[in-house]
Coordinates of N, CA and C and ligand atoms in Angstrom, one line a residue:
M5 N -57.2 23.1 91.5 CA -55.8 23.0 91.9 C -55.7 21.6 92.6
G6 N -54.8 20.8 92.1 CA -54.6 19.5 92.7 C -53.7 19.6 93.9
K7 N -53.5 18.5 94.6 CA -52.6 18.4 95.7 C -51.2 18.8 95.3
K8 N -50.4 19.5 96.1 CA -49.1 19.9 95.8 C -48.1 18.7 95.9
I9 N -47.5 18.3 94.8 CA -46.6 17.2 94.9 C -45.2 17.5 94.2
V10 N -44.2 17.1 94.9 CA -42.8 17.2 94.2 C -42.2 15.8 94.3
A11 N -42.0 15.2 93.1 CA -41.5 13.8 93.0 C -40.1 13.9 92.4
G12 N -39.2 13.0 93.0 CA -37.8 12.9 92.5 C -37.6 11.6 91.7
N13 N -37.2 11.7 90.5 CA -36.9 10.5 89.7 C -35.4 10.4 89.7
W14 N -34.9 9.4 90.4 CA -33.5 9.2 90.5 C -32.9 8.5 89.3
K15 N -33.8 8.0 88.4 CA -33.3 7.3 87.2 C -32.3 6.2 87.6
M16 N -31.4 5.8 86.8 CA -30.5 4.7 87.1 C -29.2 5.3 87.7
N17 N -29.4 5.9 88.9 CA -28.2 6.6 89.5 C -28.1 6.1 91.0
L18 N -26.9 6.1 91.5 CA -26.6 5.9 92.9 C -26.4 4.5 93.3
L19 N -25.3 4.2 93.9 CA -25.0 2.9 94.5 C -25.6 2.8 95.9
K20 N -25.6 1.7 96.5 CA -26.3 1.4 97.8 C -26.1 2.5 98.8
E21 N -24.8 2.8 99.2 CA -24.5 3.7 100.2 C -25.0 5.1 99.9
D22 N -24.8 5.5 98.6 CA -25.2 6.9 98.2 C -26.7 7.0 98.2
A23 N -27.4 6.0 97.9 CA -28.8 6.0 97.8 C -29.4 6.2 99.3
Q24 N -28.8 5.5 100.2 CA -29.2 5.6 101.6 C -28.9 6.9 102.2
T25 N -27.7 7.4 101.8 CA -27.3 8.8 102.3 C -28.3 9.8 101.8
L26 N -28.6 9.8 100.5 CA -29.5 10.8 99.9 C -30.9 10.7 100.6
A27 N -31.4 9.5 100.7 CA -32.7 9.3 101.3 C -32.8 9.9 102.7
S28 N -31.7 9.5 103.5 CA -31.7 10.0 104.9 C -31.6 11.5 105.0
E29 N -30.8 12.1 104.1 CA -30.7 13.6 104.1 C -32.0 14.2 103.8
V30 N -32.7 13.7 102.7 CA -33.9 14.2 102.3 C -34.9 14.2 103.5
V31 N -35.0 13.0 104.1 CA -35.9 12.8 105.2 C -35.6 13.8 106.4
N32 N -34.3 13.9 106.7 CA -34.0 14.8 107.8 C -34.3 16.3 107.5
I33 N -34.0 16.7 106.3 CA -34.3 18.1 106.0 C -35.8 18.3 105.9
A34 N -36.5 17.3 105.3 CA -38.0 17.4 105.2 C -38.7 17.5 106.5
K35 N -38.2 16.8 107.5 CA -38.8 16.8 108.8 C -38.8 18.2 109.4
D36 N -37.7 18.9 109.2 CA -37.6 20.2 109.8 C -38.2 21.3 108.9
E37 N -38.1 21.1 107.6 CA -38.4 22.3 106.8 C -39.6 22.2 105.9
L38 N -40.1 21.0 105.6 CA -41.1 20.9 104.6 C -42.5 21.1 105.2
S39 N -43.3 21.9 104.5 CA -44.7 22.1 104.9 C -45.5 20.8 104.7
S40 N -46.4 20.6 105.7 CA -47.1 19.4 105.7 C -48.1 19.3 104.5
D41 N -48.4 20.4 103.8 CA -49.3 20.3 102.7 C -48.6 20.0 101.3
V42 N -47.3 19.7 101.4 CA -46.6 19.3 100.2 C -46.3 17.8 100.3
T43 N -46.7 17.0 99.3 CA -46.3 15.6 99.3 C -45.0 15.4 98.5
L44 N -44.1 14.8 99.2 CA -42.7 14.6 98.6 C -42.6 13.1 98.3
I45 N -42.2 12.8 97.1 CA -42.0 11.4 96.6 C -40.6 11.2 96.1
M46 N -40.0 10.1 96.6 CA -38.7 9.8 96.0 C -38.8 8.5 95.2
C47 N -38.3 8.5 94.0 CA -38.4 7.3 93.2 C -37.0 6.7 92.8
P48 N -36.5 5.9 93.7 CA -35.2 5.3 93.4 C -35.3 4.1 92.5
P49 N -34.2 3.6 92.0 CA -34.2 2.3 91.2 C -34.8 1.2 92.1
F50 N -35.3 0.2 91.5 CA -35.9 -0.9 92.2 C -35.1 -1.5 93.4
V51 N -33.8 -1.7 93.1 CA -33.0 -2.4 94.2 C -32.9 -1.6 95.5
H52 N -33.1 -0.3 95.4 CA -33.0 0.6 96.6 C -34.3 0.8 97.3
L53 N -35.4 0.4 96.7 CA -36.8 0.8 97.2 C -37.0 0.3 98.6
S54 N -36.6 -0.9 98.9 CA -36.9 -1.4 100.3 C -36.2 -0.6 101.4
E55 N -34.9 -0.3 101.1 CA -34.1 0.4 102.1 C -34.6 1.8 102.3
V56 N -34.9 2.4 101.1 CA -35.3 3.8 101.1 C -36.7 3.9 101.8
K57 N -37.5 3.0 101.6 CA -38.8 3.0 102.2 C -38.6 2.9 103.7
K58 N -37.7 2.1 104.2 CA -37.5 2.0 105.7 C -37.1 3.3 106.2
L59 N -36.2 4.0 105.5 CA -35.6 5.2 106.0 C -36.7 6.4 106.1
T60 N -37.7 6.2 105.2 CA -38.6 7.4 105.1 C -39.9 7.1 105.9
S61 N -40.1 6.0 106.5 CA -41.4 5.7 107.1 C -41.8 6.6 108.3
A62 N -40.8 7.3 108.8 CA -41.1 8.1 110.0 C -41.8 9.5 109.6
V63 N -41.7 9.8 108.3 CA -42.3 11.1 107.9 C -43.6 11.0 107.1
S64 N -44.6 11.6 107.6 CA -45.9 11.3 107.0 C -46.2 11.8 105.6
N65 N -45.5 12.9 105.2 CA -45.7 13.4 103.9 C -44.6 13.0 102.9
V66 N -43.8 12.0 103.2 CA -42.7 11.6 102.3 C -43.1 10.1 101.8
F67 N -43.2 10.0 100.5 CA -43.7 8.7 100.0 C -42.6 8.2 99.0
I68 N -42.8 6.9 98.6 CA -41.8 6.3 97.8 C -42.5 5.8 96.5
G69 N -41.8 6.0 95.4 CA -42.4 5.5 94.1 C -41.3 4.7 93.4
A70 N -41.8 3.8 92.5 CA -41.0 3.0 91.6 C -41.0 3.8 90.3
Q71 N -40.0 3.4 89.4 CA -39.9 4.1 88.1 C -40.6 3.4 87.0
N72 N -41.1 2.2 87.3 CA -41.7 1.4 86.2 C -42.3 0.2 86.9
C73 N -43.1 -0.6 86.1 CA -43.6 -1.9 86.6 C -44.0 -2.7 85.4
S74 N -44.2 -4.0 85.6 CA -44.6 -4.9 84.5 C -46.1 -4.7 84.2
T75 N -46.5 -5.0 83.0 CA -48.0 -5.1 82.7 C -48.6 -6.3 83.3
E76 N -47.8 -7.3 83.7 CA -48.3 -8.6 84.1 C -48.2 -8.7 85.7
A77 N -49.1 -9.6 86.2 CA -49.2 -9.8 87.6 C -48.1 -10.7 88.2
S78 N -47.7 -11.7 87.5 CA -46.7 -12.6 87.9 C -46.4 -13.6 86.8
G79 N -45.3 -14.4 87.0 CA -45.1 -15.5 86.1 C -43.8 -15.4 85.4
A80 N -43.7 -16.0 84.2 CA -42.4 -16.2 83.5 C -42.1 -15.0 82.7
Y81 N -41.7 -13.9 83.4 CA -41.3 -12.6 82.7 C -40.0 -12.2 83.3
T82 N -38.9 -12.9 82.9 CA -37.6 -12.7 83.5 C -37.2 -11.2 83.5
G83 N -36.7 -10.8 84.7 CA -36.2 -9.4 84.8 C -37.3 -8.4 85.1
E84 N -38.5 -8.8 85.1 CA -39.6 -7.8 85.3 C -40.0 -7.7 86.8
I85 N -40.6 -6.6 87.2 CA -41.1 -6.4 88.6 C -42.6 -6.1 88.6
S86 N -43.3 -6.9 89.3 CA -44.8 -6.7 89.3 C -45.2 -5.6 90.3
V87 N -46.4 -5.1 90.1 CA -47.0 -4.1 91.0 C -47.2 -4.8 92.4
G88 N -47.6 -6.0 92.4 CA -47.9 -6.8 93.6 C -46.6 -6.8 94.5
M89 N -45.5 -7.0 93.8 CA -44.2 -7.0 94.6 C -44.0 -5.6 95.2
L90 N -44.2 -4.5 94.4 CA -44.0 -3.2 94.9 C -44.9 -2.9 96.1
K91 N -46.2 -3.4 96.0 CA -47.1 -3.2 97.0 C -46.7 -3.9 98.3
S92 N -46.1 -5.1 98.2 CA -45.6 -5.9 99.3 C -44.5 -5.2 100.1
Y93 N -43.8 -4.2 99.4 CA -42.8 -3.4 100.1 C -43.3 -2.1 100.5
G94 N -44.6 -1.8 100.4 CA -45.2 -0.6 100.9 C -45.0 0.6 100.0
I95 N -44.7 0.3 98.7 CA -44.4 1.4 97.7 C -45.8 2.0 97.4
D96 N -45.8 3.4 97.2 CA -47.0 4.1 97.1 C -47.3 4.5 95.6
Y97 N -46.3 4.9 94.9 CA -46.5 5.4 93.5 C -45.7 4.7 92.5
V98 N -46.1 4.8 91.3 CA -45.3 4.2 90.2 C -45.2 5.2 89.0
I99 N -44.0 5.6 88.6 CA -43.9 6.5 87.4 C -44.2 5.6 86.2
L100 N -45.1 6.1 85.3 CA -45.4 5.4 84.1 C -45.2 6.3 82.9
G101 N -44.6 5.7 81.8 CA -44.5 6.4 80.6 C -43.5 7.5 80.5
H102 N -42.4 7.4 81.4 CA -41.4 8.4 81.3 C -40.9 8.4 79.8
S103 N -40.4 9.6 79.4 CA -40.0 9.7 78.0 C -38.9 8.7 77.7
E104 N -38.0 8.5 78.7 CA -36.9 7.6 78.4 C -37.4 6.2 78.2
R105 N -38.4 5.8 78.9 CA -39.0 4.4 78.7 C -39.7 4.4 77.3
R106 N -40.4 5.5 77.0 CA -41.1 5.5 75.7 C -40.0 5.4 74.6
E107 N -38.9 6.1 74.7 CA -37.9 6.2 73.7 C -37.0 4.9 73.6
Y108 N -36.4 4.5 74.8 CA -35.5 3.4 74.7 C -36.1 2.0 74.8
F109 N -37.3 2.0 75.5 CA -37.9 0.7 75.6 C -39.2 0.6 74.9
K110 N -39.4 1.5 74.0 CA -40.6 1.5 73.0 C -41.9 1.3 73.7
E111 N -42.1 1.9 74.9 CA -43.4 1.7 75.6 C -44.4 2.5 74.8
S112 N -45.5 1.8 74.5 CA -46.6 2.5 73.7 C -47.7 3.0 74.6
N113 N -48.6 3.8 74.0 CA -49.7 4.3 74.8 C -50.6 3.1 75.2
E114 N -50.7 2.1 74.4 CA -51.5 0.9 74.7 C -50.9 0.1 75.9
E115 N -49.6 -0.1 75.9 CA -48.9 -0.8 77.0 C -49.1 0.0 78.3
L116 N -49.0 1.3 78.1 CA -49.1 2.2 79.3 C -50.5 2.2 79.9
A117 N -51.5 1.9 79.0 CA -52.9 1.8 79.5 C -53.0 0.5 80.4
K118 N -52.3 -0.5 80.0 CA -52.3 -1.8 80.8 C -51.6 -1.5 82.1
K119 N -50.4 -0.9 82.0 CA -49.7 -0.6 83.3 C -50.5 0.3 84.2
T120 N -51.2 1.3 83.7 CA -52.0 2.1 84.5 C -53.1 1.3 85.2
D121 N -53.7 0.4 84.5 CA -54.8 -0.5 85.1 C -54.2 -1.3 86.2
I122 N -53.1 -1.9 86.0 CA -52.6 -2.9 87.0 C -52.1 -2.1 88.2
V123 N -51.6 -0.9 88.0 CA -51.1 -0.1 89.2 C -52.4 0.3 90.0
L124 N -53.4 0.7 89.4 CA -54.6 1.1 90.1 C -55.3 -0.1 90.8
E125 N -55.4 -1.2 90.0 CA -56.0 -2.4 90.6 C -55.3 -2.8 91.9
N126 N -54.0 -2.6 92.0 CA -53.3 -2.9 93.2 C -53.3 -1.9 94.3
G127 N -54.0 -0.8 94.0 CA -54.1 0.3 95.0 C -52.9 1.2 95.1
L128 N -52.0 1.2 94.1 CA -50.9 2.1 94.0 C -51.3 3.3 93.1
L129 N -50.6 4.4 93.1 CA -51.0 5.5 92.3 C -50.0 5.8 91.2
P130 N -50.5 5.9 90.0 CA -49.6 6.2 88.8 C -49.2 7.7 88.7
I131 N -47.9 7.9 88.4 CA -47.5 9.3 88.0 C -47.3 9.1 86.5
F132 N -48.3 9.6 85.8 CA -48.3 9.3 84.3 C -47.6 10.4 83.6
C133 N -46.5 10.1 82.9 CA -45.7 11.1 82.1 C -46.2 11.3 80.7
C134 N -46.3 12.5 80.3 CA -46.7 12.8 78.9 C -45.8 14.0 78.4
G135 N -45.7 14.2 77.1 CA -44.9 15.3 76.6 C -44.5 15.0 75.2
E136 N -44.2 16.1 74.5 CA -43.8 16.1 73.1 C -42.3 16.2 73.0
V137 N -41.8 15.6 71.9 CA -40.4 15.8 71.5 C -40.2 17.2 70.8
L138 N -38.9 17.5 70.6 CA -38.6 18.9 70.0 C -39.3 19.1 68.7
A139 N -39.2 18.1 67.8 CA -39.7 18.2 66.4 C -41.2 18.4 66.5
E140 N -41.9 17.8 67.4 CA -43.3 17.9 67.6 C -43.7 19.3 68.1
R141 N -42.9 19.8 69.0 CA -43.1 21.2 69.5 C -42.9 22.2 68.3
E142 N -41.8 22.0 67.6 CA -41.5 22.9 66.5 C -42.6 22.8 65.4
G143 N -43.2 21.7 65.3 CA -44.3 21.6 64.3 C -45.7 22.0 64.9
G144 N -45.7 22.5 66.1 CA -46.9 22.9 66.7 C -47.8 21.8 67.1
K145 N -47.3 20.6 67.3 CA -48.1 19.4 67.5 C -48.2 19.0 69.0
Q146 N -47.7 19.8 69.9 CA -47.7 19.4 71.3 C -49.1 19.0 71.8
E147 N -50.1 19.7 71.5 CA -51.4 19.4 72.1 C -51.9 18.1 71.5
E148 N -51.7 17.9 70.2 CA -52.1 16.7 69.5 C -51.4 15.5 70.2
V149 N -50.1 15.6 70.4 CA -49.3 14.5 70.9 C -49.8 14.1 72.4
V150 N -49.8 15.2 73.2 CA -50.1 15.0 74.6 C -51.6 14.5 74.7
G151 N -52.4 15.1 73.9 CA -53.9 14.7 73.9 C -54.0 13.2 73.6
S152 N -53.3 12.7 72.6 CA -53.3 11.3 72.3 C -52.7 10.4 73.4
Q153 N -51.6 10.8 74.0 CA -51.1 10.1 75.1 C -52.1 9.9 76.2
L154 N -52.7 11.0 76.6 CA -53.7 10.9 77.7 C -54.9 10.1 77.3
K155 N -55.5 10.3 76.1 CA -56.7 9.6 75.7 C -56.4 8.1 75.5
E156 N -55.3 7.8 74.9 CA -55.1 6.3 74.6 C -54.6 5.5 75.8
S157 N -54.0 6.2 76.8 CA -53.6 5.5 78.0 C -54.4 5.6 79.2
L158 N -55.2 6.7 79.3 CA -55.9 7.0 80.6 C -57.4 7.1 80.4
F159 N -57.9 7.5 79.3 CA -59.3 7.9 79.2 C -60.3 6.8 79.2
H160 N -59.8 5.5 79.3 CA -60.7 4.4 79.4 C -61.1 4.2 80.9
L161 N -60.4 4.9 81.8 CA -60.7 4.8 83.2 C -62.0 5.5 83.6
D162 N -62.7 5.0 84.6 CA -63.9 5.7 85.0 C -63.4 6.9 85.9
A163 N -64.3 7.8 86.3 CA -63.9 9.0 87.0 C -63.2 8.7 88.3
E164 N -63.7 7.7 89.0 CA -63.1 7.4 90.3 C -61.7 7.0 90.2
A165 N -61.4 6.1 89.2 CA -60.1 5.6 89.0 C -59.2 6.7 88.5
F166 N -59.7 7.5 87.5 CA -58.9 8.6 86.9 C -58.5 9.6 88.0
S167 N -59.3 9.8 89.0 CA -59.0 10.8 90.0 C -57.8 10.5 90.8
K168 N -57.4 9.2 90.8 CA -56.2 8.8 91.5 C -54.9 9.0 90.8
V169 N -55.0 9.4 89.5 CA -53.8 9.5 88.6 C -53.1 10.9 88.9
V170 N -51.8 10.9 89.0 CA -51.0 12.1 89.0 C -50.5 12.2 87.5
I171 N -50.6 13.4 87.0 CA -50.0 13.6 85.6 C -48.8 14.4 85.7
A172 N -47.8 14.0 84.9 CA -46.5 14.9 84.8 C -46.4 15.3 83.4
Y173 N -46.5 16.6 83.1 CA -46.2 17.1 81.8 C -44.7 17.3 81.7
E174 N -44.1 16.6 80.8 CA -42.6 16.7 80.6 C -42.3 16.9 79.2
P175 N -42.1 18.2 78.7 CA -41.7 18.3 77.4 C -40.3 17.7 77.2
V176 N -40.2 16.7 76.3 CA -39.0 15.9 76.2 C -37.7 16.8 75.9
W177 N -37.9 17.8 75.2 CA -36.8 18.7 74.9 C -36.3 19.5 76.1
A178 N -37.0 19.4 77.2 CA -36.5 20.1 78.4 C -35.9 19.1 79.5
I179 N -36.0 17.8 79.2 CA -35.6 16.8 80.2 C -34.1 16.6 80.1
G180 N -33.4 17.0 81.2 CA -31.9 16.8 81.3 C -31.1 17.7 80.4
T181 N -31.8 18.7 79.8 CA -31.1 19.5 78.8 C -30.6 20.8 79.4
G182 N -31.2 21.2 80.5 CA -30.9 22.5 81.1 C -31.9 23.6 80.4
V183 N -32.6 23.2 79.4 CA -33.6 24.1 78.8 C -34.9 23.9 79.5
T184 N -35.4 24.9 80.2 CA -36.7 24.7 80.8 C -37.8 25.3 80.0
A185 N -39.0 24.7 80.0 CA -40.1 25.4 79.3 C -40.3 26.8 80.0
S186 N -40.8 27.8 79.3 CA -41.1 29.0 79.9 C -42.4 28.9 80.7
T187 N -42.6 29.8 81.6 CA -43.8 29.7 82.4 C -45.0 29.7 81.5
A188 N -45.0 30.5 80.4 CA -46.1 30.6 79.5 C -46.3 29.2 78.8
Q189 N -45.2 28.6 78.4 CA -45.4 27.3 77.7 C -45.9 26.2 78.7
A190 N -45.4 26.3 79.9 CA -45.8 25.3 80.9 C -47.3 25.5 81.2
Q191 N -47.7 26.7 81.6 CA -49.1 27.0 81.9 C -50.0 26.7 80.8
E192 N -49.6 27.0 79.6 CA -50.5 26.7 78.4 C -50.8 25.2 78.3
M193 N -49.7 24.4 78.5 CA -49.9 22.9 78.3 C -50.7 22.4 79.5
H194 N -50.4 22.9 80.7 CA -51.1 22.4 81.9 C -52.6 22.7 81.8
A195 N -52.9 23.9 81.3 CA -54.3 24.3 81.1 C -55.0 23.5 80.1
F196 N -54.2 23.2 79.0 CA -54.8 22.3 78.0 C -55.1 21.0 78.5
I197 N -54.2 20.4 79.3 CA -54.4 19.1 79.9 C -55.6 19.1 80.8
R198 N -55.7 20.1 81.7 CA -56.8 20.2 82.6 C -58.1 20.3 81.8
G199 N -58.1 21.1 80.8 CA -59.3 21.3 80.0 C -59.8 20.0 79.3
L200 N -58.8 19.2 78.9 CA -59.1 17.9 78.2 C -59.8 17.0 79.3
I201 N -59.2 17.0 80.5 CA -59.8 16.2 81.5 C -61.2 16.7 81.9
A202 N -61.4 18.0 81.9 CA -62.7 18.5 82.3 C -63.7 18.1 81.2
E203 N -63.3 18.1 79.9 CA -64.2 17.7 78.9 C -64.7 16.3 79.1
K204 N -63.8 15.4 79.5 CA -64.0 14.0 79.6 C -64.7 13.7 80.9
Y205 N -64.2 14.3 82.0 CA -64.6 13.8 83.4 C -65.4 14.9 84.2
G206 N -65.4 16.1 83.6 CA -66.1 17.2 84.4 C -65.1 18.1 85.1
Q207 N -65.5 19.3 85.4 CA -64.5 20.3 86.0 C -64.1 19.9 87.4
E208 N -65.0 19.3 88.2 CA -64.6 18.9 89.5 C -63.4 17.9 89.6
V209 N -63.5 16.9 88.7 CA -62.4 15.9 88.6 C -61.2 16.6 88.1
A210 N -61.3 17.4 87.1 CA -60.1 18.1 86.5 C -59.4 19.0 87.5
D211 N -60.2 19.7 88.3 CA -59.6 20.6 89.3 C -58.9 19.8 90.4
G212 N -59.2 18.6 90.7 CA -58.6 17.8 91.7 C -57.4 17.0 91.3
I213 N -57.1 17.0 90.0 CA -55.9 16.3 89.5 C -54.6 17.1 89.7
S214 N -53.6 16.5 90.2 CA -52.3 17.1 90.3 C -51.6 17.0 88.9
I215 N -51.2 18.1 88.3 CA -50.5 18.1 87.1 C -49.1 18.7 87.4
L216 N -48.1 17.9 87.3 CA -46.7 18.3 87.7 C -46.0 18.7 86.4
Y217 N -45.1 19.6 86.5 CA -44.2 20.0 85.4 C -42.8 19.3 85.6
G218 N -42.3 18.8 84.5 CA -41.0 18.2 84.6 C -40.1 18.6 83.4
G219 N -38.8 18.9 83.7 CA -37.9 19.3 82.6 C -37.0 20.4 83.1
S220 N -35.8 20.0 83.6 CA -34.8 20.9 84.0 C -35.3 21.9 85.1
C221 N -36.1 21.4 86.0 CA -36.7 22.2 87.1 C -35.6 22.2 88.2
K222 N -35.3 23.4 88.7 CA -34.2 23.6 89.6 C -34.7 24.5 90.7
P223 N -33.9 24.7 91.8 CA -34.4 25.7 92.8 C -34.6 27.1 92.3
G224 N -33.8 27.4 91.3 CA -33.8 28.8 90.7 C -35.1 29.0 89.9
N225 N -35.6 28.0 89.2 CA -36.8 28.3 88.4 C -38.1 27.7 88.9
A226 N -38.0 26.9 90.0 CA -39.2 26.3 90.5 C -40.2 27.3 91.0
P227 N -39.8 28.4 91.7 CA -40.9 29.3 92.2 C -41.8 29.8 91.1
E228 N -41.1 30.2 90.0 CA -42.0 30.8 88.9 C -42.8 29.8 88.2
L229 N -42.3 28.6 88.1 CA -43.1 27.5 87.4 C -44.3 27.1 88.3
F230 N -44.0 27.0 89.6 CA -45.0 26.5 90.6 C -46.1 27.6 90.8
A231 N -45.7 28.8 90.5 CA -46.7 29.9 90.6 C -47.7 29.9 89.5
C232 N -47.5 29.1 88.5 CA -48.5 29.1 87.4 C -49.8 28.4 87.9
K233 N -50.9 28.9 87.5 CA -52.2 28.5 88.0 C -52.4 27.0 87.9
D234 N -52.0 26.4 86.8 CA -52.3 25.0 86.6 C -51.1 24.0 86.9
V235 N -50.1 24.6 87.5 CA -48.9 23.7 87.8 C -49.0 23.4 89.3
D236 N -49.1 22.1 89.6 CA -49.3 21.6 90.9 C -48.1 21.0 91.6
G237 N -46.9 21.3 91.0 CA -45.7 20.7 91.5 C -44.8 20.2 90.4
G238 N -43.8 19.4 90.7 CA -42.8 19.0 89.7 C -42.4 17.6 89.8
L239 N -42.0 17.0 88.7 CA -41.3 15.8 88.6 C -39.8 16.2 88.3
I240 N -38.9 15.8 89.2 CA -37.6 16.4 89.2 C -36.6 15.3 88.9
G241 N -35.7 15.4 87.9 CA -34.7 14.4 87.6 C -33.4 14.8 88.3
G242 N -32.5 15.4 87.6 CA -31.2 15.7 88.1 C -31.1 16.3 89.4
A243 N -32.0 17.3 89.7 CA -31.9 18.1 90.9 C -32.4 17.3 92.1
S244 N -33.1 16.1 91.8 CA -33.6 15.3 93.0 C -32.4 14.5 93.6
L245 N -31.3 14.5 92.9 CA -30.1 13.7 93.4 C -29.3 14.5 94.5
K246 N -29.7 15.8 94.7 CA -29.1 16.6 95.7 C -30.1 17.0 96.7
S247 N -29.9 16.5 98.0 CA -31.0 16.7 99.0 C -31.4 18.1 99.1
R248 N -30.4 19.0 99.2 CA -30.7 20.5 99.4 C -31.5 21.0 98.3
D249 N -31.1 20.7 97.0 CA -31.9 21.2 95.9 C -33.3 20.7 95.8
F250 N -33.4 19.4 96.1 CA -34.7 18.7 96.0 C -35.7 19.4 97.0
I251 N -35.2 19.6 98.2 CA -36.1 20.2 99.2 C -36.3 21.6 98.9
D252 N -35.3 22.3 98.4 CA -35.6 23.7 98.1 C -36.6 23.9 97.0
I253 N -36.6 22.9 96.1 CA -37.7 22.9 95.0 C -39.0 22.7 95.7
A254 N -39.1 21.7 96.6 CA -40.3 21.4 97.3 C -40.8 22.6 98.1
K255 N -39.9 23.4 98.5 CA -40.3 24.6 99.4 C -40.7 25.8 98.5
S256 N -40.8 25.6 97.2 CA -40.9 26.7 96.3 C -42.4 27.2 96.2
Y257 N -43.3 26.7 96.9 CA -44.7 27.2 96.8 C -44.9 28.5 97.5
Ligands
PEP25 C1 -37.2 13.7 84.4 O1 -36.4 12.9 84.0 O2 -38.3 13.4 84.7 C2 -36.7 15.1 84.5 C3 -37.6 16.0 84.6 O3 -35.3 15.3 84.4 P1 -34.5 16.6 84.7 O4 -35.2 17.3 85.9 O5 -33.1 16.2 84.9 O6 -34.7 17.4 83.4

């Protein structure tokens, strides 16, 4: 069982004032209600990171993540954001390989291996997303697809580096669709992922990795998903934009 983590992916949502309001609300409710053994992560768009970080610094189990980073350390890459910059703002986590980035920005497993390396080299922690699209699920290819994503982007790491990675299993057909994976489907894939890690790095490393579920997770379905043996929390999209829902999900253990 990995550390319990609930991360909110705000995607490209919220203007300045609304971002600050949401972050303040989350922090205030978390202070009163969140168990100290749950790690809460908010992942706003880049432009809001600095302000949100300032608002959350008073709570020890609330952390901030970015939604992406460059493969490069610095230089002539207009529009890109380096991990070093994120580090200089005290950012703790970086989401890598979200399905939207794989689909719209054609991020490959190879590119994500580079991003994983540069995140870890800078001392930040990757939240690595994997998951199959609907046609792959319907063709029974989910294990093959997720296995390749993990092997090609992460399995070059040594055990010490790998232990720092958080994995988010997000069946693409469940993201933003209102269709959640059943508990059986989620548990089956999480157990498969943990098994693959155990084969490569040993059971002790596998047991310590947090494997989050993502895909239309809401306060109503989080308790049953989080009760699955190999589900260590969630990566939350839409519901992370409402402070009450986000915290209620995080309280679902
Ligand atoms: C996500 O984008 O990572 C996600 C899980 O979105 P949603 O919760 O809205 O399905």
